Amino acid sequence: SEQEIVEQNKLNIYPNPFQISETGNRPFVTFEYKSDSNGEVTIFDFSMNKVDSFDCTQDHNITENIKCNWFGENLNGIMVANGVYFCRLKTEKSEVWGKVMVINLSGGYYE
């Protein structure tokens, strides 16, 4: 089950790499962390510029986990470029980091 993959003090990010395509459905990457308090995820580019920020809240289907999704967009709602992005989750009790690789399939480079 999904609950088993959530390790203490580790930010789980999946799918990773995150593939963006123009197939009509809106792909997203999921962040999951074992915590009893809500948090906030901030996405940074390789130069540590803030790309996006959003709340990460309790998943009532999975006890003691917070879960949220990122749709691969920046603060202006524009799809981000290919590359590695750093992800910080801050809760009341902790701060954890992870990274996600974004591959934009609509660019033709990975088709």
PDB file of C-alpha atoms in Angstrom, residues 1 9 12 18 22 24-25 28 31-32 38 47 52-53 56 61 64 68-69 97 108:
ATOM      1  CA  SER A   1       0.000   0.000   0.000  1.00  0.00           C
ATOM      2  CA  ASN A   9      11.925  12.087   7.554  1.00  0.00           C
ATOM      3  CA  ASN A  12       8.448  10.989  -1.281  1.00  0.00           C
ATOM      4  CA  PHE A  18       7.881  13.891 -14.023  1.00  0.00           C
ATOM      5  CA  GLU A  22       0.049  17.663 -24.253  1.00  0.00           C
ATOM      6  CA  GLY A  24      -5.269  16.552 -22.856  1.00  0.00           C
ATOM      7  CA  ASN A  25      -4.989  15.224 -19.310  1.00  0.00           C
ATOM      8  CA  PHE A  28       1.012  16.036 -11.840  1.00  0.00           C
ATOM      9  CA  PHE A  31       4.563  14.846  -2.676  1.00  0.00           C
ATOM     10  CA  GLU A  32       3.949  12.720   0.400  1.00  0.00           C
ATOM     11  CA  ASN A  38       0.119  20.424   7.531  1.00  0.00           C
ATOM     12  CA  SER A  47      19.451  28.692  -9.481  1.00  0.00           C
ATOM     13  CA  ASP A  52       5.918  27.751  -7.112  1.00  0.00           C
ATOM     14  CA  SER A  53       4.553  27.328  -3.606  1.00  0.00           C
ATOM     15  CA  CYS A  56       0.398  20.297   1.651  1.00  0.00           C
ATOM     16  CA  ASN A  61      -7.276   8.247   3.574  1.00  0.00           C
ATOM     17  CA  GLU A  64      -0.331  10.606   9.669  1.00  0.00           C
ATOM     18  CA  CYS A  68      -0.174  17.338  -2.266  1.00  0.00           C
ATOM     19  CA  ASN A  69       0.245  17.651  -6.020  1.00  0.00           C
ATOM     20  CA  TRP A  97      14.229  18.632   0.772  1.00  0.00           C
ATOM     21  CA  GLY A 108       9.977  16.790 -29.115  1.00  0.00           C
TER      22      GLY A 108
END
